[in-house]
mmCIF file of C-alpha atoms and ligand atoms in Angstrom:
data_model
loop_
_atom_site.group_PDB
_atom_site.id
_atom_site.type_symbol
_atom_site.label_atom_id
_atom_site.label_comp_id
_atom_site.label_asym_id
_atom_site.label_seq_id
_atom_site.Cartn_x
_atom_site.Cartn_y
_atom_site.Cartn_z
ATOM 1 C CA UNK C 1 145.531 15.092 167.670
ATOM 2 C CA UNK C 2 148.644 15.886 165.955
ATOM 3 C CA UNK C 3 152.036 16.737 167.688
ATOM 4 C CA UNK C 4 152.874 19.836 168.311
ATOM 5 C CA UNK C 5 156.161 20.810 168.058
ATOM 6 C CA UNK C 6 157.198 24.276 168.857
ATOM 7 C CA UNK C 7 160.067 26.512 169.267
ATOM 8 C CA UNK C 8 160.366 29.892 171.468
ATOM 9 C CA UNK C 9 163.151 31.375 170.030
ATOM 10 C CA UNK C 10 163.036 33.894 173.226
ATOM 11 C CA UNK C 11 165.072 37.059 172.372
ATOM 12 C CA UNK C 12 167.360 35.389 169.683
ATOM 13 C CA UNK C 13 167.122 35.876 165.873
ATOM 14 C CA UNK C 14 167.192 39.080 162.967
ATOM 15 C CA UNK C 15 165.773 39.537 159.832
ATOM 16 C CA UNK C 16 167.658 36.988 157.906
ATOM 17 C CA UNK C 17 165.991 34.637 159.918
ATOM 18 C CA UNK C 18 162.869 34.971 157.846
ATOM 19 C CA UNK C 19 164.549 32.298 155.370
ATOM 20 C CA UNK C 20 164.080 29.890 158.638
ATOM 21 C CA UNK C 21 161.026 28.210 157.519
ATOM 22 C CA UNK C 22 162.171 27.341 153.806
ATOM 23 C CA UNK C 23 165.469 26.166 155.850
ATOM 24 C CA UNK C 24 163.205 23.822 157.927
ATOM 25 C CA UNK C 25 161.349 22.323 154.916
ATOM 26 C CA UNK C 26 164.900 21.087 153.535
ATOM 27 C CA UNK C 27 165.107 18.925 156.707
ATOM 28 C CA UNK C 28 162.274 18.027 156.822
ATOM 29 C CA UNK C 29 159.232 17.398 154.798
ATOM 30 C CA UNK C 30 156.042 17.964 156.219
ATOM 31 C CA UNK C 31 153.052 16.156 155.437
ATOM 32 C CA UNK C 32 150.587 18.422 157.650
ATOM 33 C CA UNK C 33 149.291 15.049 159.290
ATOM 34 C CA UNK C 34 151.777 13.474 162.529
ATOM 35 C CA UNK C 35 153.345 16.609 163.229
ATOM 36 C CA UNK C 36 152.311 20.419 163.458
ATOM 37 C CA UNK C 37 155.293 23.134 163.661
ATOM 38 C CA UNK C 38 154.691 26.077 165.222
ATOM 39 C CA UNK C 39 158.009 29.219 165.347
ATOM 40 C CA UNK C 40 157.311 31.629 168.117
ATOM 41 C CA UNK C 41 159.642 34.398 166.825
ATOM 42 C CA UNK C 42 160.587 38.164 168.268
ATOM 43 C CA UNK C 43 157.548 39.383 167.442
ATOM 44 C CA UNK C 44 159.009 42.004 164.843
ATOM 45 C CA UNK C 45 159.553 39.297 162.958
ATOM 46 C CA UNK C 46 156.281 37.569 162.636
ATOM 47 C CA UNK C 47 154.977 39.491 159.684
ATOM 48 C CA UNK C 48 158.034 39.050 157.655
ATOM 49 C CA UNK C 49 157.942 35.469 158.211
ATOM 50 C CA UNK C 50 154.047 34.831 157.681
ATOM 51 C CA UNK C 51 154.882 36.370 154.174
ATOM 52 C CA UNK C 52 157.945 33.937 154.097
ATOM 53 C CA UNK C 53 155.873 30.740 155.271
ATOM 54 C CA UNK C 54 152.908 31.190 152.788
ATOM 55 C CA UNK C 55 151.929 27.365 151.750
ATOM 56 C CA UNK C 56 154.730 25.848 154.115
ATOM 57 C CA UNK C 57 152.317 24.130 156.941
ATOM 58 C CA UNK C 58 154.336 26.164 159.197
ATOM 59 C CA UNK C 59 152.666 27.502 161.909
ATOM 60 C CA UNK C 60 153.757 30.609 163.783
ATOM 61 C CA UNK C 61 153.486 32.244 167.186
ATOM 62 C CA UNK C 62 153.837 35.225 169.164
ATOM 63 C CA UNK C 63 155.932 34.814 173.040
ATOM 64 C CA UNK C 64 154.106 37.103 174.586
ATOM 65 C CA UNK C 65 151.095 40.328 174.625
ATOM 66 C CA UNK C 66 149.212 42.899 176.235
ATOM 67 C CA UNK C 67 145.578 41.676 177.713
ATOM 68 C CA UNK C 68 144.232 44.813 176.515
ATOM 69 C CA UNK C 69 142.901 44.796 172.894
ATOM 70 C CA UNK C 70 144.579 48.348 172.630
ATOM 71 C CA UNK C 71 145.527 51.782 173.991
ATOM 72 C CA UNK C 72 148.182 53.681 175.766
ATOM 73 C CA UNK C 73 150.529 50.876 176.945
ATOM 74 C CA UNK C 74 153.131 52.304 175.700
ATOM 75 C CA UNK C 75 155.595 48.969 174.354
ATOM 76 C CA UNK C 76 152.809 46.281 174.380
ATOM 77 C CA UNK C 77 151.500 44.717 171.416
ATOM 78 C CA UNK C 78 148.145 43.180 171.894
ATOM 79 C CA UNK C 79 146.684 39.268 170.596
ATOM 80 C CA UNK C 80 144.787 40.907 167.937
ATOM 81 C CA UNK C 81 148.168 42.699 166.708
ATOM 82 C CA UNK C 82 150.084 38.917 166.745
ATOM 83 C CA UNK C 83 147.118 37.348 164.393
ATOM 84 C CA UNK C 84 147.697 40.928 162.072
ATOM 85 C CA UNK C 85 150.769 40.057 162.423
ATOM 86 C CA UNK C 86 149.821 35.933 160.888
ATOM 87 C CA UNK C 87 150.062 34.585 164.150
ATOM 88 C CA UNK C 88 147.872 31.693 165.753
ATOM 89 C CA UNK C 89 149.396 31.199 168.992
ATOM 90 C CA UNK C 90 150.354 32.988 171.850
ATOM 91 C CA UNK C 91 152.821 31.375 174.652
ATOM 92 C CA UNK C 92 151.199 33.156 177.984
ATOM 93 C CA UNK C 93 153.070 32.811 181.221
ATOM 94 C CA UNK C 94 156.565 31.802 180.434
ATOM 95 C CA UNK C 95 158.436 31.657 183.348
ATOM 96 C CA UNK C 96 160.828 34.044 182.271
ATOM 97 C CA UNK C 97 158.111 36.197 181.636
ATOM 98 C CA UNK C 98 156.829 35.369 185.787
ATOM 99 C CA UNK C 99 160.177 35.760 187.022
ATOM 100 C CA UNK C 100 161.254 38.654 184.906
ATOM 101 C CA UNK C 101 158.931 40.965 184.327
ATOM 102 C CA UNK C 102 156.849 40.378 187.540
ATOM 103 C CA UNK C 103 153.708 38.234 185.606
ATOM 104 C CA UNK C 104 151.350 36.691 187.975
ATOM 105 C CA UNK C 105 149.142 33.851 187.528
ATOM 106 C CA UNK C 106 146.179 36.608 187.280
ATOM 107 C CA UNK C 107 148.227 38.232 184.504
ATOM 108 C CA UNK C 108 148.669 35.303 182.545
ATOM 109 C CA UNK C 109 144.867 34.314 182.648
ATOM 110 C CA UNK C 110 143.683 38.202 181.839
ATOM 111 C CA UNK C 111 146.751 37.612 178.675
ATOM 112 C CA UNK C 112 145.369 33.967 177.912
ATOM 113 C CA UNK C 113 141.853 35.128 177.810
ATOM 114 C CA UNK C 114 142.722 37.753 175.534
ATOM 115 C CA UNK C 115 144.659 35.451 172.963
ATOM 116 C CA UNK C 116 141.357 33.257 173.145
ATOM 117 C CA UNK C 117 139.218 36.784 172.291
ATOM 118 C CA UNK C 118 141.454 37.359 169.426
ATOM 119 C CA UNK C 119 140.710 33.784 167.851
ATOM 120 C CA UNK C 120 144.134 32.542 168.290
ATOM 121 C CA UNK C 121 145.336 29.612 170.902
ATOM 122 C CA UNK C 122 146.968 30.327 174.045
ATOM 123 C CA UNK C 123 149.820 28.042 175.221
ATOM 124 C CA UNK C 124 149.993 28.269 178.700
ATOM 125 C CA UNK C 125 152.765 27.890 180.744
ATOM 126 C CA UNK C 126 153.674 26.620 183.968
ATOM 127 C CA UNK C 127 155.908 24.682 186.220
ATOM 128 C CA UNK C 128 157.939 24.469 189.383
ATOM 129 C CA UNK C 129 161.271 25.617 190.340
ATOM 130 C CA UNK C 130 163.960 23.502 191.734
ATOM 131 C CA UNK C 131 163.081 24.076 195.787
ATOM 132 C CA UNK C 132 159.665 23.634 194.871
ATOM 133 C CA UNK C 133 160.908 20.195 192.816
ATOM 134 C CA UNK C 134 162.919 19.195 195.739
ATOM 135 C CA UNK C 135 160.567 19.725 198.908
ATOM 136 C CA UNK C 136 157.772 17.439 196.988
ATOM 137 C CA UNK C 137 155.352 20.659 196.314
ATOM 138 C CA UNK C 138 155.613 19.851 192.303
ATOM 139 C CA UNK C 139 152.000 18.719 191.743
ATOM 140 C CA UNK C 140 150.389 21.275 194.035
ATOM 141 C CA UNK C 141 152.439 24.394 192.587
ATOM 142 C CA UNK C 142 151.374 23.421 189.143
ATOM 143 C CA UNK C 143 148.190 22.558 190.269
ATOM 144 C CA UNK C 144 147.452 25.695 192.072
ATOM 145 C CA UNK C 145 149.172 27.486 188.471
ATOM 146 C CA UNK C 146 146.924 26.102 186.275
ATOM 147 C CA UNK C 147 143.869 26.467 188.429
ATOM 148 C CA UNK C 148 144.557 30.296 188.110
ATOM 149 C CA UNK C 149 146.615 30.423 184.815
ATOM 150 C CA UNK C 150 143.589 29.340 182.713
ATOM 151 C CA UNK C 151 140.530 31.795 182.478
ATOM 152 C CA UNK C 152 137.535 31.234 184.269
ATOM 153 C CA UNK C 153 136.024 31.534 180.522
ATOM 154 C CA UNK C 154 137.818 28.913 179.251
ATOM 155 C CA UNK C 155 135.918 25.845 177.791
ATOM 156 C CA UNK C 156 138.781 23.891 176.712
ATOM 157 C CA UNK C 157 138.833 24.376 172.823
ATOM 158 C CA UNK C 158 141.650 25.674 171.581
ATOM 159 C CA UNK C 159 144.404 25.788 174.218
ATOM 160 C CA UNK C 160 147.262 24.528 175.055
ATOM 161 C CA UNK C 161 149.420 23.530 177.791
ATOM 162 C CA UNK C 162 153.096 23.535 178.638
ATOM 163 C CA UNK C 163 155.027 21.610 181.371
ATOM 164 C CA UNK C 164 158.272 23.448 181.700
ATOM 165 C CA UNK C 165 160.232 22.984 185.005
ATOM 166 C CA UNK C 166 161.758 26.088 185.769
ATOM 167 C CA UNK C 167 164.984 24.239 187.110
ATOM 168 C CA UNK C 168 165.251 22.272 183.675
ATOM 169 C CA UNK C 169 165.020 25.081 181.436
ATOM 170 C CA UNK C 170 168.561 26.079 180.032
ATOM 171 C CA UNK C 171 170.277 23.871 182.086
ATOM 172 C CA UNK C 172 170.728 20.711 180.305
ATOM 173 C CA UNK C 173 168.778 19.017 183.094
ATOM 174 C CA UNK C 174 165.632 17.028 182.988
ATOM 175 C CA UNK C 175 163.192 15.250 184.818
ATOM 176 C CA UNK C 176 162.914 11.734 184.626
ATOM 177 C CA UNK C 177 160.575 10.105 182.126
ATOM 178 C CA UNK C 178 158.706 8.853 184.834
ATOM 179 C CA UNK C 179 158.414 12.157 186.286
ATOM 180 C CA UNK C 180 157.543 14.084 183.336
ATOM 181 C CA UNK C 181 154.581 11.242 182.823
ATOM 182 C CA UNK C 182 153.482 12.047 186.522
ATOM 183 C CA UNK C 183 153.154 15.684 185.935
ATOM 184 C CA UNK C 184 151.406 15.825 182.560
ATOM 185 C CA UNK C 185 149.372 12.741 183.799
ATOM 186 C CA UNK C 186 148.425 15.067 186.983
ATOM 187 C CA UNK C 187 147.372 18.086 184.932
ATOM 188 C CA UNK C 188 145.886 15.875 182.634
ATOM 189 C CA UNK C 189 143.588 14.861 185.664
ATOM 190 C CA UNK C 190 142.795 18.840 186.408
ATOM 191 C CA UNK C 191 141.995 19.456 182.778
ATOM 192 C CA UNK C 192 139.672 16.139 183.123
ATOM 193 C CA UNK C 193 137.901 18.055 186.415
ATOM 194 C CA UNK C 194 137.802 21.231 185.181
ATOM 195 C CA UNK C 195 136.672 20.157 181.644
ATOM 196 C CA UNK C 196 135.256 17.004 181.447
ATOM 197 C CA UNK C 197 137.604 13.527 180.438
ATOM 198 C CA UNK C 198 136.212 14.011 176.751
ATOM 199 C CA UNK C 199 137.460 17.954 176.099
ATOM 200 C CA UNK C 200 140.225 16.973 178.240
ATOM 201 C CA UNK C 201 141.852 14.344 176.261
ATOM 202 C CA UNK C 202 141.940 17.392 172.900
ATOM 203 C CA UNK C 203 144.533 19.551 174.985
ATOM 204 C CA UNK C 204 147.684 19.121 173.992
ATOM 205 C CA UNK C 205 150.168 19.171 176.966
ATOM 206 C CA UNK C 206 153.727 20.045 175.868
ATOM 207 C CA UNK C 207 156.682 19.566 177.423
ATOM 208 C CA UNK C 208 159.314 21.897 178.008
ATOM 209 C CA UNK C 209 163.102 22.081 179.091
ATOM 210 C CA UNK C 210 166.285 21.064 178.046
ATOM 211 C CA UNK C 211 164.475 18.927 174.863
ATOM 212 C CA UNK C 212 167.088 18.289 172.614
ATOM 213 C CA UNK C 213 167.514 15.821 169.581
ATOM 214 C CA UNK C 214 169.227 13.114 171.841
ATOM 215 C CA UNK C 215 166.094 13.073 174.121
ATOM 216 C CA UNK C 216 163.170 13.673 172.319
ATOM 217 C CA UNK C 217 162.209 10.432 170.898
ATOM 218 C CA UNK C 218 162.152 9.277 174.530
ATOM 219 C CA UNK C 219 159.919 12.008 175.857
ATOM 220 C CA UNK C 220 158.028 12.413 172.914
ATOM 221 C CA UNK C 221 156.797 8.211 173.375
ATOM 222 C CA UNK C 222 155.139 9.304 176.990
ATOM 223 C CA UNK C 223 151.644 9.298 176.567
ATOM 224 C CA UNK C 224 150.545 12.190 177.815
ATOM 225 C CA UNK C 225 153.161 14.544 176.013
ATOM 226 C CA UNK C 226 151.328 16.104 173.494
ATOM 227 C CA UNK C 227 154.378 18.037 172.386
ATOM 228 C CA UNK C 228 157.626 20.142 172.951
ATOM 229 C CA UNK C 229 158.375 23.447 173.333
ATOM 230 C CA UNK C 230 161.834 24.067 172.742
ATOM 231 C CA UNK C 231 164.046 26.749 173.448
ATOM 232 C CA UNK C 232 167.783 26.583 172.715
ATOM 233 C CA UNK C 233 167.524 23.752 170.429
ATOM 234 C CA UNK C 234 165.478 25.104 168.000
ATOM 235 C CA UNK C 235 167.623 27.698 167.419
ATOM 236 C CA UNK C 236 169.112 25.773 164.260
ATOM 237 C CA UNK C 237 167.077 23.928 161.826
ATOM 238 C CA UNK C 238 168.667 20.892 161.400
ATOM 239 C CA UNK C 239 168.338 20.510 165.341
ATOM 240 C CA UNK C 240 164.819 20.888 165.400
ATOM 241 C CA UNK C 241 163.890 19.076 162.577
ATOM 242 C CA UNK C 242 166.083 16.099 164.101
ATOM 243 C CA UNK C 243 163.245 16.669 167.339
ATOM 244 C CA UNK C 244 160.343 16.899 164.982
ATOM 245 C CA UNK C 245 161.777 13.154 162.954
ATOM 246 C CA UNK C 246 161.403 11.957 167.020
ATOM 247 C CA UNK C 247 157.714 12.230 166.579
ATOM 248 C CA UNK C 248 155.936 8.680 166.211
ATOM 249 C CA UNK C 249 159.685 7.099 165.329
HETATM 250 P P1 13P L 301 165.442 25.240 176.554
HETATM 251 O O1 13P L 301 164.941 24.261 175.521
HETATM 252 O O2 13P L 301 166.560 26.094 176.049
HETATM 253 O O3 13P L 301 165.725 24.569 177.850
HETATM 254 O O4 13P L 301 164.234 26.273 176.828
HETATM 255 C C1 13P L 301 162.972 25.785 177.092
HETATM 256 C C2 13P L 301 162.004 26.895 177.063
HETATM 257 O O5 13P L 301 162.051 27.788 177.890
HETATM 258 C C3 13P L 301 161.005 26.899 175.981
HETATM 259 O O6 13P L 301 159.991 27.807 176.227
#
């Protein structure tokens, strides 16, 4: 499987920022093979950019929709109005998104099942918060998360995990590399129950929080990371593109 490397741009970004793709391909040249790059922009801007992209092996992704194909919800945008839009991911259950606007594990698996419906790939998000971190409850709360996170009609194709630790997100903190390969080693070993060793060696598991260009290369080496999703760092081109170089280096 090839890395996936991708950036949630959360509420940050306007218009000129459809040039962001051609930007990327000056720092870095893609060969379609190691690496895949995936920008999750506001999603006003996903059209623009899909025009923008055309040809650059750049995927792109939505942050968030509605798990209704369509109808009066007034505000939402729905999976099948991302892929319009060129999308072919959705990230489902950030936890901004849980601890913001109120999204449950329920939620997320009635949004992921939806992205699924529309033909694109959920990423799915989950981790634990710094109490949860600190009391030893890490591997049950994402445990119990991804139990419920991912649809009871999921077979395993086409999705994606993320590891983000709420505590590590924004704050410049992160786990230890032996903690990060606990945690995607442990939800590799639910994906292996729940799907079978085989299916569950194809999902990628990302990791999220804090990733930066001075960290990567080590995180990116655990065996069980899959890939990064990056927030504030990928913000600037250069920046990511110094995270995607980390890839196999
Ligand atoms: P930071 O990389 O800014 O910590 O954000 C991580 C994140 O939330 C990506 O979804």
């Amino acid at each position: 499987m090839n890395t996936l490397i991708a950036a949630n741009w959360k509420m940050h970004g306007d218009l000129s920022w459809v040039t962001k793709p051609s930007e990327f391909r000056e720092c870095y040249p893609l060969n379609g093979q190691k690496v895949e790059i995936l920008l999750c922009p506001p999603a006003y801007l996903i059209s623009a950019m899909n025009v923008a992209c055309n040809n650059q092996l750049i995927s792109l992704g939505a942050q968030n929709c509605h798990f209704e194909m369509q109808g009066a919800f007034t505000g939402e945008m729905s999976a099948q109005m991302m892929r319009d839009g060129g999308a072919s991911y959705v990230i489902v259950g950030h936890s901004e998104r849980r601890a913001l606007f109120g999204e449950t594990d329920k939620i997320v698996a009635q949004k992921a099942d939806a992205v699924s419906m529309a033909g694109l790939t959920p990423i799915i998000c989950v981790g634990e918060d710094r109490s949860q971190r600190e009391s030893g409850e890490a591997d049950e709360v994402v445990g119990a998360q991804l139990q419920s996170s991912i649809p009871l009609s999921a077979d395993g194709e086409n999705l994606v995990i993320a590891y983000e630790p709420v505590w590590a997100i924004g704050t410049g903190l992160v786990p230890t590399l032996e903690d990060i390969a606990a945690m995607h080693d442990h939800i590799r070993g639910i994906l292996s129950n729940r799907f079978g060793v085989k299916m569950a060696e194809k999902i990628r598991i990302l990791y999220g929080g804090s990733v930066k260009p001075s960290n990567a290369k080590e995180i990116l080496a655990l065996g069980d990371v899959n890939g990064a999703l990056i927030g504030g760092a990928s913000l600037e081109m250069d920046s990511l593109a110094a995270i995607a170089k980390c890839v196999g280096s």
